[in-house]
Coordinates of C-alpha atoms in Angstrom, one line a residue:
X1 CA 24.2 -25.3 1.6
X2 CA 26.2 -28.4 0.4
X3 CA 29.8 -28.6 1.6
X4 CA 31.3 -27.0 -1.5
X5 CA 28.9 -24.2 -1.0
X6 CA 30.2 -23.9 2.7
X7 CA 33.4 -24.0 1.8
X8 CA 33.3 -21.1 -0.4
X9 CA 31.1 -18.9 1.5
X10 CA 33.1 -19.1 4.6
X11 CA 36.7 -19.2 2.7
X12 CA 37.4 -23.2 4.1
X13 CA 40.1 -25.1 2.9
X14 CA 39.8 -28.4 1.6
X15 CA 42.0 -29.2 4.8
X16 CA 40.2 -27.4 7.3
X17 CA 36.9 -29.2 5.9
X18 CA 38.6 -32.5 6.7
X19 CA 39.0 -31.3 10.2
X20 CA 35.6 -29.8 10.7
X21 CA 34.1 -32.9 9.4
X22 CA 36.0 -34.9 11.8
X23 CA 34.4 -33.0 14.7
X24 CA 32.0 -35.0 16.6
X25 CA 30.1 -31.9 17.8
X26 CA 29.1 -30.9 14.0
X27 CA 25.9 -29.6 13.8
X28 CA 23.9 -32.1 11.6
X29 CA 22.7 -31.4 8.0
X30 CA 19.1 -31.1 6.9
X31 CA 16.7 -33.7 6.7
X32 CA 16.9 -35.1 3.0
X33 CA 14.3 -35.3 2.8
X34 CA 13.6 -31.0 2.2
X35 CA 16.7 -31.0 0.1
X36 CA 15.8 -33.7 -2.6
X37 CA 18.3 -36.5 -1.2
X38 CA 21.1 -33.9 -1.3
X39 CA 23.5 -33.5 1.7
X40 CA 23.2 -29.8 3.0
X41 CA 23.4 -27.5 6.1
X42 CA 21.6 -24.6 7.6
X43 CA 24.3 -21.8 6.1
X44 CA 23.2 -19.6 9.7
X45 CA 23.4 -22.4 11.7
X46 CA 26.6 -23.6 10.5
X47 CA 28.0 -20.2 10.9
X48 CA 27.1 -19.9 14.7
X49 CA 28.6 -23.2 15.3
X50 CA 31.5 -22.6 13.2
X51 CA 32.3 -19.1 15.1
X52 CA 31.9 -21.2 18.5
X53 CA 33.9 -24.2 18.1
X54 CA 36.5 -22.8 15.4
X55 CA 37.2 -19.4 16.2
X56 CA 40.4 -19.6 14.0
X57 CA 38.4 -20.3 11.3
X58 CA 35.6 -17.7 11.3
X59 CA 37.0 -15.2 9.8
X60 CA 34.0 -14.8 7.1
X61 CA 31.3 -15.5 9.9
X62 CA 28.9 -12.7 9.8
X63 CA 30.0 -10.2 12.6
X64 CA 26.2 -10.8 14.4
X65 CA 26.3 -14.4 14.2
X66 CA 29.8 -15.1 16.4
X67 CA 29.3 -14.9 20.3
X68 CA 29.7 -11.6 21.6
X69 CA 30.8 -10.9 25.3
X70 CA 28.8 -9.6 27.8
X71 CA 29.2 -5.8 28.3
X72 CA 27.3 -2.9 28.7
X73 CA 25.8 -0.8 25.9
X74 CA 26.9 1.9 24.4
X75 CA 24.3 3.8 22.5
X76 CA 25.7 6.5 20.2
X77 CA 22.4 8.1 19.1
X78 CA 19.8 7.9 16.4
X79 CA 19.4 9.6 13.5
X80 CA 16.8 9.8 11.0
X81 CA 17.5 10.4 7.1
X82 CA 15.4 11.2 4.3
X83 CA 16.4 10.6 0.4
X84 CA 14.7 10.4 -2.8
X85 CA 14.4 7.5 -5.4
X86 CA 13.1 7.9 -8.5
X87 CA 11.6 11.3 -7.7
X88 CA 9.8 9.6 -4.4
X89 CA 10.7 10.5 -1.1
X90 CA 11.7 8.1 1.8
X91 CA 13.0 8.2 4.8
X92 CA 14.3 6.0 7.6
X93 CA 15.7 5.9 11.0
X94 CA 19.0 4.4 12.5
X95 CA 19.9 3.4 16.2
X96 CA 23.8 3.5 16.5
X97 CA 25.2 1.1 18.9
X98 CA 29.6 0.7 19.6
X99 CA 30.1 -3.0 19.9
X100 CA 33.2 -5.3 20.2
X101 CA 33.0 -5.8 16.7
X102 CA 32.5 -1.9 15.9
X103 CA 29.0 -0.2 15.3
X104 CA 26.0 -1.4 14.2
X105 CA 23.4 0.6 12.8
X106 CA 19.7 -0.6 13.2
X107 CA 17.8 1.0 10.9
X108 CA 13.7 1.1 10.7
X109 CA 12.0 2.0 7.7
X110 CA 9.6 4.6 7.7
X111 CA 7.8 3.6 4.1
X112 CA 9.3 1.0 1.7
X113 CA 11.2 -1.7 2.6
X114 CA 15.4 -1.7 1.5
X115 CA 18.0 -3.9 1.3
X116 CA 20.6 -3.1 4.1
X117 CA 23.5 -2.8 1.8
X118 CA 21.8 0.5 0.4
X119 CA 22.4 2.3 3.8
X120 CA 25.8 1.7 4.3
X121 CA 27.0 4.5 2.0
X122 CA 24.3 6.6 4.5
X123 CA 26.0 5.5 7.9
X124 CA 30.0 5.2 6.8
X125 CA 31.1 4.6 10.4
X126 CA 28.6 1.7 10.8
X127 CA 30.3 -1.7 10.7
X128 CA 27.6 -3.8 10.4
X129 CA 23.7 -2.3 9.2
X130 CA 20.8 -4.1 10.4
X131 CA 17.1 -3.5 8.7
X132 CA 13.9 -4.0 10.7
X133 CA 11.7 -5.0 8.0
X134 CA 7.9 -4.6 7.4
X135 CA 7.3 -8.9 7.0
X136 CA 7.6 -11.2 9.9
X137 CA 9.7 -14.0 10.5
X138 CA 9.2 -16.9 12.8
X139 CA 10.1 -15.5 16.3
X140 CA 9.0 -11.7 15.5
X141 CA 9.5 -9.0 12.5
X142 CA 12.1 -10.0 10.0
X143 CA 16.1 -8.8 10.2
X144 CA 18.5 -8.6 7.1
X145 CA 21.9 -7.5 7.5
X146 CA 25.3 -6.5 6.0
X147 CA 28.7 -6.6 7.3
X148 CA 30.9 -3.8 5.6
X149 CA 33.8 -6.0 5.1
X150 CA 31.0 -8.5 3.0
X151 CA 28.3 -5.9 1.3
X152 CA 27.6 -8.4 -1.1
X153 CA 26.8 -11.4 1.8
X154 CA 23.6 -10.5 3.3
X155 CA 22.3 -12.3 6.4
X156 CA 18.9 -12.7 8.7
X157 CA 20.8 -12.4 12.5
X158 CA 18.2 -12.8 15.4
X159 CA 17.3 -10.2 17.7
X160 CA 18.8 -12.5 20.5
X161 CA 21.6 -12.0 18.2
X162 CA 21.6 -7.5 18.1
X163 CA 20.7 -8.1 21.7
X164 CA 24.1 -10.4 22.5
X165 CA 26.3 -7.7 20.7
X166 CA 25.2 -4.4 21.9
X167 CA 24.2 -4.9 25.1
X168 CA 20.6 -4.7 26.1
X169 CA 17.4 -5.2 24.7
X170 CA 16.7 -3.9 21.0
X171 CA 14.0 -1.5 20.6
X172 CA 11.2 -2.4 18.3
X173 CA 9.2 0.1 16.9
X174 CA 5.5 -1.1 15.1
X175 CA 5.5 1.5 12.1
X176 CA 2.7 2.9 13.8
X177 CA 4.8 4.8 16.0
X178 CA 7.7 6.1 13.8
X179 CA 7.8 9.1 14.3
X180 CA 11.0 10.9 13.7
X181 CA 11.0 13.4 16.9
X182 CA 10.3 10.5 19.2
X183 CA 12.9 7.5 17.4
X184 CA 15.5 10.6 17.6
X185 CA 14.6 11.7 21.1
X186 CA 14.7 8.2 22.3
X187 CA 17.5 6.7 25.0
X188 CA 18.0 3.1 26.1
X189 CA 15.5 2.9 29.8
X190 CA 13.2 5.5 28.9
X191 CA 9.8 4.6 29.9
X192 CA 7.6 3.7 26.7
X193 CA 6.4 7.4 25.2
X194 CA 2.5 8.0 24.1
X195 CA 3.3 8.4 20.4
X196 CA 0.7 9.6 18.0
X197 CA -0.3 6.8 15.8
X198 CA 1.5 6.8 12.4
X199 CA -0.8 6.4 9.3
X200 CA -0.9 5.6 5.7
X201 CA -2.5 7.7 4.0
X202 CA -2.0 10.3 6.5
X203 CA -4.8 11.4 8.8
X204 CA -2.4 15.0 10.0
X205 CA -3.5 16.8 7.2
X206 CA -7.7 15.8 7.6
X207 CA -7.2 17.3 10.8
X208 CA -5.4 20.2 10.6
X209 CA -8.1 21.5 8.0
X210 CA -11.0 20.3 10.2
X211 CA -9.7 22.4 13.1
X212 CA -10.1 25.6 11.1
X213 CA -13.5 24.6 10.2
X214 CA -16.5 25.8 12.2
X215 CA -18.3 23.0 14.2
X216 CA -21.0 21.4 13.1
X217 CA -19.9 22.1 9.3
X218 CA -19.8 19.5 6.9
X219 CA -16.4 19.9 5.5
X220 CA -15.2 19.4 9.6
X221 CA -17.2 16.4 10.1
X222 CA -16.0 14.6 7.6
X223 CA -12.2 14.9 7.9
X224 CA -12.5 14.3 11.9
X225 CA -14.6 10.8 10.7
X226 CA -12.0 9.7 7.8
X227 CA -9.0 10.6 9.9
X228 CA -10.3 9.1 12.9
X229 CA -10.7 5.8 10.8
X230 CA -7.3 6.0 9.7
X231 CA -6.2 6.4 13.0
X232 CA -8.4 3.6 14.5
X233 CA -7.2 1.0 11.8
X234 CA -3.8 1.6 12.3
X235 CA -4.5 1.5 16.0
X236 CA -5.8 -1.9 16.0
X237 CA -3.2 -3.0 14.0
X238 CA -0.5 -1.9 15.6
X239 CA -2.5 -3.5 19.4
X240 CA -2.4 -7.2 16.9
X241 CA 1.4 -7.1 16.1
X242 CA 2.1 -6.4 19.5
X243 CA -0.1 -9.0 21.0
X244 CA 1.6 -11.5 18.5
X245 CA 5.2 -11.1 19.0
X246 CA 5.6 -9.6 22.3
X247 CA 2.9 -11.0 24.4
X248 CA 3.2 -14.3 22.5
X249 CA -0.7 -14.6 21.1
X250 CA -2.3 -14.7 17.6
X251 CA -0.4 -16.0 14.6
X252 CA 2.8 -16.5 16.7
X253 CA 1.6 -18.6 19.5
X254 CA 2.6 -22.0 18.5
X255 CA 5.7 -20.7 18.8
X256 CA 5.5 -20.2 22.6
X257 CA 9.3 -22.1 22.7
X258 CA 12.4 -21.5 24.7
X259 CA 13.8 -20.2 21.8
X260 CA 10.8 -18.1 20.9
X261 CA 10.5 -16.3 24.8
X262 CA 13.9 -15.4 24.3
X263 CA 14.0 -13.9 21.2
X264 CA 10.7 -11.8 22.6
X265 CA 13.2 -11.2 26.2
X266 CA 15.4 -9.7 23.3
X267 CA 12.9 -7.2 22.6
X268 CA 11.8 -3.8 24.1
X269 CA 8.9 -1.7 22.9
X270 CA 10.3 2.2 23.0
X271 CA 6.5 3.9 22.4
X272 CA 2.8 3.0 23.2
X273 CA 0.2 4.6 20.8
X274 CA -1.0 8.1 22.4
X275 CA -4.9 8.4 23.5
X276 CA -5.4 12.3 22.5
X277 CA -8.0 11.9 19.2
X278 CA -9.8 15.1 19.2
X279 CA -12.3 13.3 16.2
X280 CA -13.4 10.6 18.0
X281 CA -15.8 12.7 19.4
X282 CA -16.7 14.5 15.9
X283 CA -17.6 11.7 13.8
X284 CA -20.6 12.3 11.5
X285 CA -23.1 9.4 9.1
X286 CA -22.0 9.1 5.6
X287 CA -24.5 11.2 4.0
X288 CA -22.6 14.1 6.0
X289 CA -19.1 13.1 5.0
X290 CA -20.3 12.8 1.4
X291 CA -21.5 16.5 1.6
X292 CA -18.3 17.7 3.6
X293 CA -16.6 15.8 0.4
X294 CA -18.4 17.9 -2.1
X295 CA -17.8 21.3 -0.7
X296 CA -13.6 20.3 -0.2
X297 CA -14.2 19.4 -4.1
X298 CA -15.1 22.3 -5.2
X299 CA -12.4 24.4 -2.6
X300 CA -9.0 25.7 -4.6
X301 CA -6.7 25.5 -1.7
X302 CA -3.3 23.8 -1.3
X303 CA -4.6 22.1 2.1
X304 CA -7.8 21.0 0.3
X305 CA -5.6 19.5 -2.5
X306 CA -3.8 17.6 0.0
X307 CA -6.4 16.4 1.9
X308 CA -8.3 15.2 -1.0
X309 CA -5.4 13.2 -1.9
X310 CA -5.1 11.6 1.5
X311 CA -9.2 10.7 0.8
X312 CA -8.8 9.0 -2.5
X313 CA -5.7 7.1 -1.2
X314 CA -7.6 5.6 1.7
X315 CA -11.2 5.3 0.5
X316 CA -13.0 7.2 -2.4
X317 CA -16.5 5.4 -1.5
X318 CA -17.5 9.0 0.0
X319 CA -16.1 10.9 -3.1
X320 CA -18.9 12.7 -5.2
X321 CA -17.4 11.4 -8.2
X322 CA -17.2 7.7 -10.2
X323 CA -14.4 6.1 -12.4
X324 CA -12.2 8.1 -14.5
X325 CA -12.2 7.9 -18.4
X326 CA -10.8 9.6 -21.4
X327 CA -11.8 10.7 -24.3
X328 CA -9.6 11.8 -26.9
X329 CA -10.7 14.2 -29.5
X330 CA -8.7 12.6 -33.1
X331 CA -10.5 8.8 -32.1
X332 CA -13.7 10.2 -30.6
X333 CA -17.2 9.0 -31.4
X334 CA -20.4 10.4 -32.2
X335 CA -21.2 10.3 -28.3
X336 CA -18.0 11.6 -27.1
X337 CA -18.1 14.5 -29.6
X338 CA -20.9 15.3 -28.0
X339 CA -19.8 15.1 -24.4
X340 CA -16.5 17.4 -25.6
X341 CA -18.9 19.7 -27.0
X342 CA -21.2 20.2 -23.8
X343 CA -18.1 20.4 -21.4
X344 CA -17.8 24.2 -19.8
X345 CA -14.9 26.0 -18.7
X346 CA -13.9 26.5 -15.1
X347 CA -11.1 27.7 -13.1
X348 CA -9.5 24.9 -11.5
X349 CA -10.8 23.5 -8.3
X350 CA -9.3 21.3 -5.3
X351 CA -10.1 18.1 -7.3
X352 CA -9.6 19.4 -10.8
X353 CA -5.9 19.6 -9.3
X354 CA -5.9 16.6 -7.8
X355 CA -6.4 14.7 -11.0
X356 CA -4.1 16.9 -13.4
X357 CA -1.3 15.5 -11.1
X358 CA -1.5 12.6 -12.8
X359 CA -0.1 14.0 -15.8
X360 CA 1.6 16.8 -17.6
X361 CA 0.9 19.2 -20.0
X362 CA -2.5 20.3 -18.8
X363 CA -4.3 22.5 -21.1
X364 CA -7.7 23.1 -19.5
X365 CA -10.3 22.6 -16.7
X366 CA -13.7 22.2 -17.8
X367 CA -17.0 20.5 -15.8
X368 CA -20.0 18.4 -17.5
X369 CA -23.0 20.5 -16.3
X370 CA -25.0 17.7 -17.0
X371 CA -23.4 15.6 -14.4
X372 CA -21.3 18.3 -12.5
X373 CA -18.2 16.2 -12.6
X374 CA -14.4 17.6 -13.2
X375 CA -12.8 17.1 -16.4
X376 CA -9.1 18.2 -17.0
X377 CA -8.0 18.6 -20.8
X378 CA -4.1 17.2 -21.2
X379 CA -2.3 17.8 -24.8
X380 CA 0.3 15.5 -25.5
X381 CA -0.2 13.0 -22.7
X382 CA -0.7 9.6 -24.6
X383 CA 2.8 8.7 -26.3
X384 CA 0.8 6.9 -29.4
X385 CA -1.6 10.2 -29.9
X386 CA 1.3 13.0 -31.1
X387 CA 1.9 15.8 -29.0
X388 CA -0.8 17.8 -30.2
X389 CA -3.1 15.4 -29.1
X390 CA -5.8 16.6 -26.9
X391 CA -7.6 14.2 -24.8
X392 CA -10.0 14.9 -21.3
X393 CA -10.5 13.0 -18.3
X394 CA -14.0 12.9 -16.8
X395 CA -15.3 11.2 -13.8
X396 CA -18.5 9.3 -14.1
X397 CA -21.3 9.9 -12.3
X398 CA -22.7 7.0 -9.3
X399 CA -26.2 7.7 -10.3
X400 CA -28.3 9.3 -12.8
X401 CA -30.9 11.9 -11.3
X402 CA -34.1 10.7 -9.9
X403 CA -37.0 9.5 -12.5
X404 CA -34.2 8.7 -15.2
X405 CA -35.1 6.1 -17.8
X406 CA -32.9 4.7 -20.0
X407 CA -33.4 4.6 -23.9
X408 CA -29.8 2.9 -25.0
X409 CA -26.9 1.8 -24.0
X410 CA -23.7 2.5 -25.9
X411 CA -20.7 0.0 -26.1
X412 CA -17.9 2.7 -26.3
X413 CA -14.7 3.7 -24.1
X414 CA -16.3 4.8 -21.7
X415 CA -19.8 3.1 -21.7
X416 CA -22.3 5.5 -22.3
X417 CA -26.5 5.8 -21.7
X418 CA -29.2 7.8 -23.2
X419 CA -32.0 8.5 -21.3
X420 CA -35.7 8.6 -22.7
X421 CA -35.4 12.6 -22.5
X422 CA -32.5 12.2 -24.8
X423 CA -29.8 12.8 -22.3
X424 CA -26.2 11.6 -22.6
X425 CA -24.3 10.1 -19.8
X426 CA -21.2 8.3 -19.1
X427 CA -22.9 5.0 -17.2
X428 CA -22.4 4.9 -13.7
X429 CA -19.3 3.5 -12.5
X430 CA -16.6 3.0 -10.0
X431 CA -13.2 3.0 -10.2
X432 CA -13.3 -0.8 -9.5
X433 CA -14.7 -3.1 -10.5
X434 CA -14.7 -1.8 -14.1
X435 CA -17.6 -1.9 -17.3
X436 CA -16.7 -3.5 -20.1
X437 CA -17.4 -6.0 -22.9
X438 CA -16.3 -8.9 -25.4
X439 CA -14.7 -11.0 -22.9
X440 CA -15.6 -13.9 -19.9
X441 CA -15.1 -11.8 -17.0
X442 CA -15.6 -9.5 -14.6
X443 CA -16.0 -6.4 -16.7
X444 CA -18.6 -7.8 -18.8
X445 CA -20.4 -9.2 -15.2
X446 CA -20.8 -5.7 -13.6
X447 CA -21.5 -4.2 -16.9
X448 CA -24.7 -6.8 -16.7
X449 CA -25.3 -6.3 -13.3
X450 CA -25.2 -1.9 -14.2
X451 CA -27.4 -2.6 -17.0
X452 CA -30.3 -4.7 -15.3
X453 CA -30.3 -2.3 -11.8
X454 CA -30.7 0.7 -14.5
X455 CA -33.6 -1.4 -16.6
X456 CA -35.6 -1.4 -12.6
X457 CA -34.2 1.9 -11.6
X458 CA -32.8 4.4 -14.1
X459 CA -31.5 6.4 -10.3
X460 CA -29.7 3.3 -9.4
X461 CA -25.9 3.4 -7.7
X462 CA -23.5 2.2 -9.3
X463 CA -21.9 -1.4 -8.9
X464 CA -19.3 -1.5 -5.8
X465 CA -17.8 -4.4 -4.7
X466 CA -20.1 -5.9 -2.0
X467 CA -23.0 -4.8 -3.8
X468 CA -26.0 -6.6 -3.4
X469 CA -27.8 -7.4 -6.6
X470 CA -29.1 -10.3 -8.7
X471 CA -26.8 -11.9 -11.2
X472 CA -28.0 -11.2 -14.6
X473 CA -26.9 -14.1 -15.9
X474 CA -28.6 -13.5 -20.1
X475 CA -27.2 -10.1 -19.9
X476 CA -23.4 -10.9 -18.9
X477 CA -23.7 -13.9 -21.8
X478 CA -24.8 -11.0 -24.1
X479 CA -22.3 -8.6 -23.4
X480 CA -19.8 -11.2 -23.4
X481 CA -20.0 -11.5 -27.0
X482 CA -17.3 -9.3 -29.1
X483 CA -19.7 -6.2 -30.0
X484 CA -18.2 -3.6 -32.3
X485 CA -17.2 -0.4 -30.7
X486 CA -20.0 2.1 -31.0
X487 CA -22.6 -0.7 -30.7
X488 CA -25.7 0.9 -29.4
X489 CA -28.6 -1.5 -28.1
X490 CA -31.9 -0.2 -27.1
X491 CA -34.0 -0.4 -24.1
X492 CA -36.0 -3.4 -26.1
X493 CA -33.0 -5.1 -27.0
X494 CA -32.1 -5.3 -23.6
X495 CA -35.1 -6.2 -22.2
X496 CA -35.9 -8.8 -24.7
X497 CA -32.3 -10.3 -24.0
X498 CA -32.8 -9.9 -20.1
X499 CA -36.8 -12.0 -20.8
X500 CA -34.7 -14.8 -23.0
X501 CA -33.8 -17.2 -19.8
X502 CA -32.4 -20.4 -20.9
X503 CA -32.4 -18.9 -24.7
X504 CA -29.2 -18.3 -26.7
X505 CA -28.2 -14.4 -26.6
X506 CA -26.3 -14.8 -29.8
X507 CA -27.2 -13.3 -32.9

């Protein structure tokens, strides 16, 4: 901050400047040469000297940056609120703590991060709200703060700072261990708690349904071996930022300062992660957890639904199903008339549910017996295509069946192959990376690479990231090239194209 800047912000006179500057014990400005050549201070800094050496004038100091007095805590309790936004839920907890300067409220998030002036409406008798926040500072995870009396003059205290004020050491829960019973349950000297890890997605509901299983089914096997991945992930991460901050290795070990150990003396950890995993011991190969998959797919459960969701969130590489297109019926082409027309009614499934969530106005479930993937009809859920519009979303498959041979390939929205017994399919794809055309880039790359693994092997998977294949280097420049929509280029084409190394694929 320049002086004028610093003169505002903490409501200085032009006179008591004067004296301040005069004081041979002011802190020094920045080095000009981070500033441009410009004369500025540290705006924190200056506040903690400023609250030291002028107490009289200190009135706008933030209340966690002026010294506090040593005294003993007094913890009020914790609480732990939920609200929505925007039609999401969210939830956080709060540590109340009576101080000299009135309470402080330090809050942890248990999703999102927040500004801390959005909590004090949530916590009226809080003088001062403190947020924990998910990013990391230089000496541990990052604070923001608001003093009620400034809501609009937010500030990063220390935790040597929380520490000074109320008392004792501050409590530092990893997200991996907020849980609400434990951060309500929780009193200054309790011995850290085993705490069942905390995961995102959520590993509770994998388990719950895989206890009601039968062992040795499918369905169990897989939702022990995803949820105990989740679990295990989190696990390790949570061991890292731990190691890091508290124990001073990793990332933040260059910072093994004075000021560093005592901004990690500041800290305490409430909760240790618990050892209780009844799937470590269930864990199954991935051939088994793509079968368990299947079944749950084809379940019509709410528990099913939910665990599905929890799947796709974390990792859908042991979903039965590929990428998701549409195909709308007034802008439809000669191959996706066709699809439409194969498509058979179905009651709605598990994962017929999961994807109408992701719109209204759902008309119709339906599955492509050709490929036995889900397709949900929607009316009225593009804004450009009216509201009688209908339009289906289909998932494509990852392979075609054994022996297949393709005939052509169709440039269309989705991509679609014909095999040599005259069989229509969506082409095999993931939900990243994409197929596509008419551009330099990655779309038109895997597109190649789909193409040329189908040429050698009409069974082949589908193109995942990490996949090992040969660049197809005549086929990406081909399919590069802006194409018309509906373009359809036979097996011959392609392999002729494919053959023409170091000739020009342009017509």
């Amino acid at each position: 901050m320049t002086s004028a800047e610093l003169q505002e912000t903490f409501g200085l006179s032009q006179t008591a400047w004067e004296r301040i500057g005069s004081d041979p014990g002011l802190i020094g400005p920045i080095d000009p040469k981070y500033t441009d050549g410009v004369t500025k201070w540290d705006g924190q800094a200056f506040a903690r000297w400023l609250a030291r050496a002028h107490p009289g004038l200190a009135a706008w100091v933030p209340l966690l940056l002026r010294p506090a007095r040593t005294a003993e805590h007094h913890y009020l309790g914790g609480r732990y609120a939920t609200y929505e936004q925007a039609g999401v839920g969210h939830g956080h907890f709060a540590g109340l703590w009576r101080t000299e300067a009135g309470v402080v409220a330090v809050t942890y998030p248990a999703d999102s991060a927040y500004a801390p002036r959005s909590l004090l409406d949530f916590h009226e008798e809080a003088a001062t709200v403190v947020v924990v926040q998910h990013d990391y500072a230089l000496y541990g995870p990052a604070l923001e703060a608001v003093d009620r009396a400034r809501p609009d003059a937010e500030y990063e205290p220390n935790w040597s700072d929380i520490a000074a004020h109320i008392g004792t050491r501050v409590p530092w829960w990893p997200s991996e261990v907020r849980r609400p019973e434990h951060l309500t349950a929780w009193r200054p000297g309790d011995a850290p708690a085993p705490v069942d890890v905390v995961t995102w997605p959520s590993w509770e509901p994998l388990y719950a349904l895989a206890e009601r299983e039968p062992e040795g089914s499918p369905v169990r096997g897989a939702l022990f071996t995803i949820g105990h991945e989740m679990r295990d992930r989190a696990a390790r991460s949570m061991r890292r930022e731990v190691e890091n901050i508290l124990e001073g290795r990793g990332a933040f070990r260059p910072s093994v300062t004075a000021r560093a150990k005592a901004e990690r003396a500041a800290m305490v950890l409430p909760a240790v992660l618990g050892t209780d995993d009844p799937g470590r011991d269930e864990t199954v190969p991935s051939d088994t957890v793509a079968l368990g998959l299947a079944e749950l797919c084809g379940r019509t459960d709410d528990l099913a639904v939910e665990c599905l969701e929890q799947v796709s969130m974390w990792n859908d590489e042991n979903l039965p199903f590929g990428g998701a297109f549409n195909v709308t019926r007034t802008r439809v082409s000669r191959e996706g008339a066709e699809w439409i027309n194969r498509l058979r009614r179905v009651p709605p499934t598990a994962i017929h549910r999961l994807l109408a969530a992701s719109g209204d106005h759902v008309v119709g479930t339906f599955v492509d017996p050709v490929t036995g993937t889900p397709v949900v009809a929607f009316k009225g859920r593009f804004r450009f295509g009216g509201d009688r519009e209908i339009s289906y979303m289909g998932r494509a498959p990852r392979r075609l069946p054994a022996g297949s041979v393709i005939k052509e390939v169709v440039l269309d929205d989705p991509i679609w192959v014909r095999t040599g017994k005259g069989v229509l399919y969506p082409a095999p794809s993931m939900a990243a990376p994409g197929l596509s055309w008419g551009y330099r880039g990655s779309g038109p790359g895997t597109l190649a690479q789909c193409v040329g693994r189908l040429l050698d092997d009409g069974a082949a998977h589908a193109v995942t990231y990490g996949t090992q294949t040969p660049e197809e280097p005549e086929l990406e420049a081909f399919f590069q090239l802006k194409h018309e929509t509906g373009t359809r280029i036979s097996r011959r084409e392609l392999e002729r194209v494919r053959a023409a190394r170091g000739v020009s694929t342009r017509p």
